[in-house]
PDB file of C-alpha atoms in Angstrom:
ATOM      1  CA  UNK A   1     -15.740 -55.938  22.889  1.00 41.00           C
ATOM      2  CA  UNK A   2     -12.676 -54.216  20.854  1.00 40.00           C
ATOM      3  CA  UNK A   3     -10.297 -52.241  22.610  1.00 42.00           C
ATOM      4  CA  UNK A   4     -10.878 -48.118  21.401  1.00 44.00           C
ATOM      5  CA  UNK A   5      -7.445 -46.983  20.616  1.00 47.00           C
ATOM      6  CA  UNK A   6      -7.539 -43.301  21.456  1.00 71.00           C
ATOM      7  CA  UNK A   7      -9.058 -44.521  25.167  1.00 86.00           C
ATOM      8  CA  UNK A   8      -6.721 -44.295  28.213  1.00 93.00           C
ATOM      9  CA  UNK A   9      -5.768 -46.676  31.042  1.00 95.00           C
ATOM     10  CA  UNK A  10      -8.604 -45.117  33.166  1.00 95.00           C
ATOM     11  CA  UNK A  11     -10.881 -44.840  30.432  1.00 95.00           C
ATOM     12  CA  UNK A  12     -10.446 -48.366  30.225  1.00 95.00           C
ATOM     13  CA  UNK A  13     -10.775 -48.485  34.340  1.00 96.00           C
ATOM     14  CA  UNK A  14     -13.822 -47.149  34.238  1.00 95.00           C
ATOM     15  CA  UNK A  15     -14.834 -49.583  31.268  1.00 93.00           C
ATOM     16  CA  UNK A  16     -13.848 -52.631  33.294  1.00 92.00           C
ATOM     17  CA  UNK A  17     -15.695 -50.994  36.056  1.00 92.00           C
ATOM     18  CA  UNK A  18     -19.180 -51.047  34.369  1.00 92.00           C
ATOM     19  CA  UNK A  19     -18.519 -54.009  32.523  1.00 87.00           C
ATOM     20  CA  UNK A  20     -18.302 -55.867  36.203  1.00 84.00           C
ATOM     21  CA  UNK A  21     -22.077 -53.974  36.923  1.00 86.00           C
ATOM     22  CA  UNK A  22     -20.637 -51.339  39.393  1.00 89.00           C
ATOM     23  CA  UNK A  23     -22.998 -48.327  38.913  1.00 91.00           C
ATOM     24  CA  UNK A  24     -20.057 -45.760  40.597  1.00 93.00           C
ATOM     25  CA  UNK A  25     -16.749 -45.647  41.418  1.00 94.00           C
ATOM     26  CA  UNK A  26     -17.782 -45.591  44.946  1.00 92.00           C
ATOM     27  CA  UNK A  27     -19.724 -49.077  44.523  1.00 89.00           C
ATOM     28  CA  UNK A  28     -16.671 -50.802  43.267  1.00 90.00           C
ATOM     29  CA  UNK A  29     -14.436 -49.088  45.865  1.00 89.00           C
ATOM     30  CA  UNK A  30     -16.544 -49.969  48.600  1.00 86.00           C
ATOM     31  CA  UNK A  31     -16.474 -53.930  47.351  1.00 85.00           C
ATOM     32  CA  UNK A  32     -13.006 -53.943  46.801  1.00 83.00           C
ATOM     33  CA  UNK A  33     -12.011 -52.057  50.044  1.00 82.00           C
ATOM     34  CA  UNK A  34     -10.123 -49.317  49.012  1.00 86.00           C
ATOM     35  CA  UNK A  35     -10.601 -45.850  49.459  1.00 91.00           C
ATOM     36  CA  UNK A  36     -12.857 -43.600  47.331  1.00 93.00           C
ATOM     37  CA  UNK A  37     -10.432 -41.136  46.885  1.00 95.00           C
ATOM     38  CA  UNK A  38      -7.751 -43.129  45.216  1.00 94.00           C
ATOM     39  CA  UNK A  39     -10.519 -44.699  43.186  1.00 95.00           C
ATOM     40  CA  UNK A  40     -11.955 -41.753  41.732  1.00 96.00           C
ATOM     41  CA  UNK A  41      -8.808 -40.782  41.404  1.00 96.00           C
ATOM     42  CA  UNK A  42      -7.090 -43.479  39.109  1.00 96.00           C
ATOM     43  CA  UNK A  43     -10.488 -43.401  36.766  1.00 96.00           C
ATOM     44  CA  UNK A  44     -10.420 -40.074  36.635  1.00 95.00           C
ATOM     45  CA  UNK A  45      -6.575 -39.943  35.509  1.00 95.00           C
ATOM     46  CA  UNK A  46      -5.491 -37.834  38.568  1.00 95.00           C
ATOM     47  CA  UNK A  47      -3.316 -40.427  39.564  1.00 94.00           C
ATOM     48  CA  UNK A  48      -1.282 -43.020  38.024  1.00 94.00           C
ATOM     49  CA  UNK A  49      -1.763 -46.557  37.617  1.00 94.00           C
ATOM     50  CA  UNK A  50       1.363 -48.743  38.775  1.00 93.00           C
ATOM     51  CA  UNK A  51       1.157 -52.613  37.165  1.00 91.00           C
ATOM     52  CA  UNK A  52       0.829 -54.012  40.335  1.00 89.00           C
ATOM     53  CA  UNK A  53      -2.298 -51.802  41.111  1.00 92.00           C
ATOM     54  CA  UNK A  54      -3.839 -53.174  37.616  1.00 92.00           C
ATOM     55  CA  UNK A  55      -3.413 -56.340  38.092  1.00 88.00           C
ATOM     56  CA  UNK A  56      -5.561 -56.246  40.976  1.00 87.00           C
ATOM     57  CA  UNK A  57      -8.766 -54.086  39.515  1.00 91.00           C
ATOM     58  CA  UNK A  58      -8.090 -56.787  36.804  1.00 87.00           C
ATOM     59  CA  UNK A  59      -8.722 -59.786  39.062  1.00 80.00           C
ATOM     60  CA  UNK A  60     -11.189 -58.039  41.067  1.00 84.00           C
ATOM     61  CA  UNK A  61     -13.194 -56.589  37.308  1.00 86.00           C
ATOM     62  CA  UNK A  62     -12.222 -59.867  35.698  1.00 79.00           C
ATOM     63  CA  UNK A  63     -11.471 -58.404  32.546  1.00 85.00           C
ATOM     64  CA  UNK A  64      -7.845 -59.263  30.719  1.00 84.00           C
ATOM     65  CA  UNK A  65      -4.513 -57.290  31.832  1.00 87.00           C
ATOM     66  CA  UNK A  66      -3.214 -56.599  29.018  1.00 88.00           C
ATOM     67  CA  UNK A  67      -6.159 -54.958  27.726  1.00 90.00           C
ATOM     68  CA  UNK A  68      -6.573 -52.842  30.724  1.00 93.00           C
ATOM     69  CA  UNK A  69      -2.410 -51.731  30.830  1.00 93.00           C
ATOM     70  CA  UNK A  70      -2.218 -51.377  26.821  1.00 92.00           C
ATOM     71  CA  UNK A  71      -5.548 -51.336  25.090  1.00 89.00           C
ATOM     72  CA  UNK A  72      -4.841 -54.474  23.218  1.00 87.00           C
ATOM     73  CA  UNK A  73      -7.364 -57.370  22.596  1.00 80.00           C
ATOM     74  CA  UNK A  74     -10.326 -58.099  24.218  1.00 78.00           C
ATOM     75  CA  UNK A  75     -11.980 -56.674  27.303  1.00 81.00           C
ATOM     76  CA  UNK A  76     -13.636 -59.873  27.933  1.00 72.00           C
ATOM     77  CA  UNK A  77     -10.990 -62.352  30.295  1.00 64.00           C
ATOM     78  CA  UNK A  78     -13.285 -65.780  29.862  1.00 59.00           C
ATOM     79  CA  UNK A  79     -12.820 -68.876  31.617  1.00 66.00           C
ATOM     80  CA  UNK A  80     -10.656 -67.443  34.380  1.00 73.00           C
ATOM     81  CA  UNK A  81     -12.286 -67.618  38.115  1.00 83.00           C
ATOM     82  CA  UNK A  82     -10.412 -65.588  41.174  1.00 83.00           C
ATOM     83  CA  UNK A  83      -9.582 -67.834  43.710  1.00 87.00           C
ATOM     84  CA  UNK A  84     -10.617 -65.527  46.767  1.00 86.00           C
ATOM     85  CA  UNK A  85      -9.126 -67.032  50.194  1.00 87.00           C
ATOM     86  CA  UNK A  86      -8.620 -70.039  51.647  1.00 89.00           C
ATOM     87  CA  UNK A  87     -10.307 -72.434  53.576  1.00 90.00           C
ATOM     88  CA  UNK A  88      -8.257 -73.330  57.100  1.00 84.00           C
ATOM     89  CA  UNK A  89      -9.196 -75.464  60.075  1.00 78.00           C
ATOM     90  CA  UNK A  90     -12.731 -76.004  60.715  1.00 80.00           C
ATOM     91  CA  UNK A  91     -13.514 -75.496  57.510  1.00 86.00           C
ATOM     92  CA  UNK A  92     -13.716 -71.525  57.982  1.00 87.00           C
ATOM     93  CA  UNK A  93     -13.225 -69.293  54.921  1.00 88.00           C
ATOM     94  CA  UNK A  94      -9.875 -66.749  55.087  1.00 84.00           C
ATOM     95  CA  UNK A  95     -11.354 -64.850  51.960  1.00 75.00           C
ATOM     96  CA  UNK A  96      -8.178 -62.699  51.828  1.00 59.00           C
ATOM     97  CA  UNK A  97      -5.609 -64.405  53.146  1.00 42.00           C
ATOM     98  CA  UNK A  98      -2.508 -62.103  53.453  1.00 41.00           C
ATOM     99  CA  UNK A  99      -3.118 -60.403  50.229  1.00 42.00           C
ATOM    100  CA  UNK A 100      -5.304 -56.932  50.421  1.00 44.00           C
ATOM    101  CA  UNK A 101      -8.803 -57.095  50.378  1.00 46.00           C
ATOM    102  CA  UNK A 102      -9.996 -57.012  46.776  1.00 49.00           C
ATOM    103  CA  UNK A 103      -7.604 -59.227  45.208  1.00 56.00           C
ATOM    104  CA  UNK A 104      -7.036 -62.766  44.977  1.00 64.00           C
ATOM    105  CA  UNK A 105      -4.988 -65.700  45.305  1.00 67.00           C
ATOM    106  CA  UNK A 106      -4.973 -66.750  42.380  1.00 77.00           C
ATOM    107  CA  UNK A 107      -6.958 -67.640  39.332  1.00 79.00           C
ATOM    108  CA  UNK A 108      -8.039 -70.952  38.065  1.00 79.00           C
ATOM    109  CA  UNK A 109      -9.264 -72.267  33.936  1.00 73.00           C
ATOM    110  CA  UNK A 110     -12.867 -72.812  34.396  1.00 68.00           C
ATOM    111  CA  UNK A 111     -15.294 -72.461  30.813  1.00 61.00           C
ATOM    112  CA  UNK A 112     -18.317 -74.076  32.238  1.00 67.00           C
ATOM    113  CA  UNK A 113     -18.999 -71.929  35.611  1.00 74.00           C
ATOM    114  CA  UNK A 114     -21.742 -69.053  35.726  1.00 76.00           C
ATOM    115  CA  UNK A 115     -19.496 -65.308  34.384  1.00 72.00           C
ATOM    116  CA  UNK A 116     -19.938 -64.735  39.146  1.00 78.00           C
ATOM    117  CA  UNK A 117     -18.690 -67.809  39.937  1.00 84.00           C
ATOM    118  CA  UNK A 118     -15.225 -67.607  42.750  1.00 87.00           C
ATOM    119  CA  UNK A 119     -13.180 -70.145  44.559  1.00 90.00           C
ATOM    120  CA  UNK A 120     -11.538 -70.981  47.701  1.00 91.00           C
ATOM    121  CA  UNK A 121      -8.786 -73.437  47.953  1.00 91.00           C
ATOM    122  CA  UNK A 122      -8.601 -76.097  51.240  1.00 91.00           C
ATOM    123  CA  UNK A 123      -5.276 -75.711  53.330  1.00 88.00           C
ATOM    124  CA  UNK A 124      -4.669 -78.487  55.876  1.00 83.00           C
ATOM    125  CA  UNK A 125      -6.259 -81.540  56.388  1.00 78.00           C
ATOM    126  CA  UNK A 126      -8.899 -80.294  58.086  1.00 73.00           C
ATOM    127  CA  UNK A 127     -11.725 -80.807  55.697  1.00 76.00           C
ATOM    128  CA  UNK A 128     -11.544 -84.742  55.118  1.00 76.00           C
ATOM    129  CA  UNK A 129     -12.452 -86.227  53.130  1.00 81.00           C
ATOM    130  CA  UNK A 130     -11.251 -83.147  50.653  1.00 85.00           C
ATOM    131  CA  UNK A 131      -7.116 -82.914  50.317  1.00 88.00           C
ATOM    132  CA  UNK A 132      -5.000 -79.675  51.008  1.00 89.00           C
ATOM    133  CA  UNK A 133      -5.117 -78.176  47.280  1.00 90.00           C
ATOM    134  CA  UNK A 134      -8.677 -79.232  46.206  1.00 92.00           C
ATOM    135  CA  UNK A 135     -10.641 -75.919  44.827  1.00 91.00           C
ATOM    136  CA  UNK A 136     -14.181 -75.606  45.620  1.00 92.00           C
ATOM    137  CA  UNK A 137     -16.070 -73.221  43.047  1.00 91.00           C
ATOM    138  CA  UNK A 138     -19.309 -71.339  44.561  1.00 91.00           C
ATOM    139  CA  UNK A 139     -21.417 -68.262  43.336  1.00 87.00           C
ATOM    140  CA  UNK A 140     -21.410 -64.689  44.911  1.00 74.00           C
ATOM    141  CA  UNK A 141     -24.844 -64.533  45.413  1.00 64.00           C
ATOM    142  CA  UNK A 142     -25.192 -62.674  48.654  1.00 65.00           C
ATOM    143  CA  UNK A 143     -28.650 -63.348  48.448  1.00 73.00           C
ATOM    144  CA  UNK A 144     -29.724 -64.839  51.580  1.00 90.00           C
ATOM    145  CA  UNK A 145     -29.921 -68.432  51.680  1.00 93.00           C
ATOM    146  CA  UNK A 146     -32.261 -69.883  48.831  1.00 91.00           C
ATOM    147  CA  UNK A 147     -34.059 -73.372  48.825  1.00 91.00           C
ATOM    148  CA  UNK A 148     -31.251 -74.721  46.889  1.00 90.00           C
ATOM    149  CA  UNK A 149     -28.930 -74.913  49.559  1.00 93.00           C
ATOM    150  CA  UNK A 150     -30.874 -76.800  52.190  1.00 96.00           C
ATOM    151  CA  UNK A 151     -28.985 -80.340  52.661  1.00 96.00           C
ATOM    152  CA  UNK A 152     -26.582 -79.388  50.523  1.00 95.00           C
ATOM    153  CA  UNK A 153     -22.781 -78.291  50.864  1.00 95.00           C
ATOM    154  CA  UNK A 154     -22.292 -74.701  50.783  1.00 94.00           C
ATOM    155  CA  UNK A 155     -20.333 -71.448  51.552  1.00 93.00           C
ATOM    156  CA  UNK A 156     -22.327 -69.884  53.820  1.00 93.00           C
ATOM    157  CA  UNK A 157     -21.559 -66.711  56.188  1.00 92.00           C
ATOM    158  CA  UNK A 158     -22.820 -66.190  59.592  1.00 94.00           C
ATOM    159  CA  UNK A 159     -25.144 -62.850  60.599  1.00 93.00           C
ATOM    160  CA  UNK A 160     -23.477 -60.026  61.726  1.00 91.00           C
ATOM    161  CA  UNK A 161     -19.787 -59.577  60.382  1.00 87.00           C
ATOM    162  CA  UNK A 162     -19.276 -63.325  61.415  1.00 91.00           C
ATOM    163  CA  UNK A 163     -17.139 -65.831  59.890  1.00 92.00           C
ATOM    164  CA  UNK A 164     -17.680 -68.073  56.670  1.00 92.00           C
ATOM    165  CA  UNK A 165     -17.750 -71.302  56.326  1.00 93.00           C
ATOM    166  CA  UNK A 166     -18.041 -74.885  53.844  1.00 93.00           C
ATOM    167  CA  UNK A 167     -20.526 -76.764  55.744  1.00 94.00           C
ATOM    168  CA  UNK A 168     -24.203 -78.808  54.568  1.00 95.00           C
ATOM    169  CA  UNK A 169     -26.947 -76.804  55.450  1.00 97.00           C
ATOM    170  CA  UNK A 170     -29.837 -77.967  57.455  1.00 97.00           C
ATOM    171  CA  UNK A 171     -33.284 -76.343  58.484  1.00 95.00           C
ATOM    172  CA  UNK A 172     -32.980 -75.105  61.955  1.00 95.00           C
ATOM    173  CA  UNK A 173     -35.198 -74.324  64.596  1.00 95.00           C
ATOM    174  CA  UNK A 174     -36.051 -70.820  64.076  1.00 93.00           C
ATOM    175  CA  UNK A 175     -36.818 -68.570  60.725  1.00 89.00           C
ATOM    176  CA  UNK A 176     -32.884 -67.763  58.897  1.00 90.00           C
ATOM    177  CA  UNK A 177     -31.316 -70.440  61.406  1.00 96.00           C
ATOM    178  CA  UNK A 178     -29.507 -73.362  60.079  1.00 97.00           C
ATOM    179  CA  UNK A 179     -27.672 -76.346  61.190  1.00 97.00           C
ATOM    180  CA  UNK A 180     -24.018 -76.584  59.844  1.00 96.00           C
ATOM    181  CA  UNK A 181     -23.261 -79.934  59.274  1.00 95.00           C
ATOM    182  CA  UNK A 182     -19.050 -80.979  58.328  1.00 88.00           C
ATOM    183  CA  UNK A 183     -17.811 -84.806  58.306  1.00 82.00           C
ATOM    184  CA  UNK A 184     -15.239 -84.490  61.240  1.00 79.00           C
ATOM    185  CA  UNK A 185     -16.681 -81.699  63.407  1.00 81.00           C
ATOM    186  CA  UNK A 186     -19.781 -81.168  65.857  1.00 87.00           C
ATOM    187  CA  UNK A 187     -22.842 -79.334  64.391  1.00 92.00           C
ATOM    188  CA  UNK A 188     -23.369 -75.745  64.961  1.00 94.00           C
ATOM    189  CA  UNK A 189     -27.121 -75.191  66.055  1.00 96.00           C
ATOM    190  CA  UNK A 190     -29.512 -73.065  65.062  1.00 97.00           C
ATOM    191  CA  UNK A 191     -26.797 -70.775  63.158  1.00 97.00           C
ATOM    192  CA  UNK A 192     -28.438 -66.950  61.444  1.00 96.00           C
ATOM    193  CA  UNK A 193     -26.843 -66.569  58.601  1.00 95.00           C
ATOM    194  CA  UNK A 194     -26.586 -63.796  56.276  1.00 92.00           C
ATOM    195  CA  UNK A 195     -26.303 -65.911  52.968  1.00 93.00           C
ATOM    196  CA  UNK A 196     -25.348 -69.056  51.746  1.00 94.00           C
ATOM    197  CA  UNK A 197     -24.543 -69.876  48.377  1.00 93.00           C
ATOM    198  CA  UNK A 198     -24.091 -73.964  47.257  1.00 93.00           C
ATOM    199  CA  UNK A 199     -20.567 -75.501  46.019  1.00 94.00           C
ATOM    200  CA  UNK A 200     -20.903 -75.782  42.418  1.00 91.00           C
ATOM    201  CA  UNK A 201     -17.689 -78.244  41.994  1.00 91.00           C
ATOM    202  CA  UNK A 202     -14.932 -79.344  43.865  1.00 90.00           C
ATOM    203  CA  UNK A 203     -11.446 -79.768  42.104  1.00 88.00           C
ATOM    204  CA  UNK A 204      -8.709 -81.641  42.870  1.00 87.00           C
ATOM    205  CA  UNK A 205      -5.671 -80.187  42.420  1.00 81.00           C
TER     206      UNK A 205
END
C-alpha cells in the first residue's frame, strides 16, 4: 500500500494501527501497555511523536519506519519478525526484558514465517542442547492450546498471570493440564495453561 502524501504522522499511526487488526486505539494500547491517553493522543495529533516513540509502534505494528516518520515507501515492513524477550534459566520466557512493554529486542530477516509469527532468543546455557544466541520463532496465537502442540516443543504460558515457558507438551491428568517436558530439568505435572503455541524453527545464531 502507497504512502498518501497529504496524510500525517498520526494519520499514518492510526493506519499502522488497523493495518496490525486493532479495532481502537484502546485495543492496541491495552496490548502494547501504554496508556490510553497518550495513545489517543499521538493518533489524534494532540501530541507529538518523538523518533524513539515511532520506532516502537513500528516494531510493535510491524509496518516500516520510515514510512511511518516521513510518508515514504511502503506501509508493508515484510520479512522482519520482533524478537520479543528472552529466554533465561529454566527455560522461562522474559518477554520484555529491560525494554518497555510493547517493544522488542530486536528484529530478525525471516520471508517464510506466518505475517504473526515472534521470537525469543536463549541466554545462558540453560536450554542444552540449544546455544546462548539461537532464536526460536513461534506464533501469537493466544488460543488455548490446540492438538498441534501435544508432544511437541512449544511456548506455552501458565493459567493465571503465570510465567512462560519453551518446554514439550504432554497430556496431563486433568482437562487444560499438561506435562512440561525440557532435556535437563524435572517435569512440571499436571500444569493449566492458558495457551500454548508450537516452535516453528529454531535458529542458530
Amino acid at each position: 500500500m502507497m504512502q498518501i502524501a497529504h496524510m500525517e504522522i498520526h494519520e499514518r499511526l492510526q493506519q499502522a494501527r488497523k493495518s496490525a487488526k486493532y479495532t481502537t486505539p484502546a485495543d492496541a494500547a491495552q496490548a502494547m501497555g501504554v496508556t490510553r491517553v497518550t495513545y489517543y493522543q499521538h493518533e489524534s495529533g494532540i501530541r507529538g511523536i518523538t523518533r524513539t516513540t515511532a520506532e516502537r509502534y513500528a516494531n510493535f505494528f510491524r509496518v516500516d519506519l520510515t514510512w511511518l516518520l516521513t510518508g515514504k515507501g511502503r506501509l508493508e515492513r515484510k520479512g522482519l519478525i520482533p524478537v520479543l524477550g528472552y529466554v533465561g534459566a529454566g527455560a522461562e520466557i522474559y518477554p520484555v526484558d529491560d525494554h518497555a512493554q510493547g517493544g522488542s529486542l530486536d528484529t530478525i530477516e525471516a520471508t517464510v514465517y506466518p505475517e504473526d509469527a515472534v521470537a525469543v532468543r536463549i541466554r545462558g546455557d540453560s536450554m542444552y542442547p540449544f546455544e546462548e544466541g539461537w532464536t526460536l520463532i513461534y506464533r501469537k496465537d493466544r488460543d488455548g492450546v490446540p492438538s498441534a502442540c501435544i508432544n511437541q516443543l512449544c511456548v506455552c504460558k501458565v493459567a493465571h498471570d503465570g510465567p512462560m515457558f519453551i518446554k514439550r507438551l504432554r497430556k496431563g491428568t486433568r482437562a487444560k493440564h499438561y506435562n512440561l517436558e525440557s532435556w535437563n530439568a524435572a517435569p512440571r505435572e499436571d500444569v493449566e495453561l492458558e495457551w500454548a503455541s508450537p516452535v516453528l524453527a529454531i535458529l542458530p545464531r
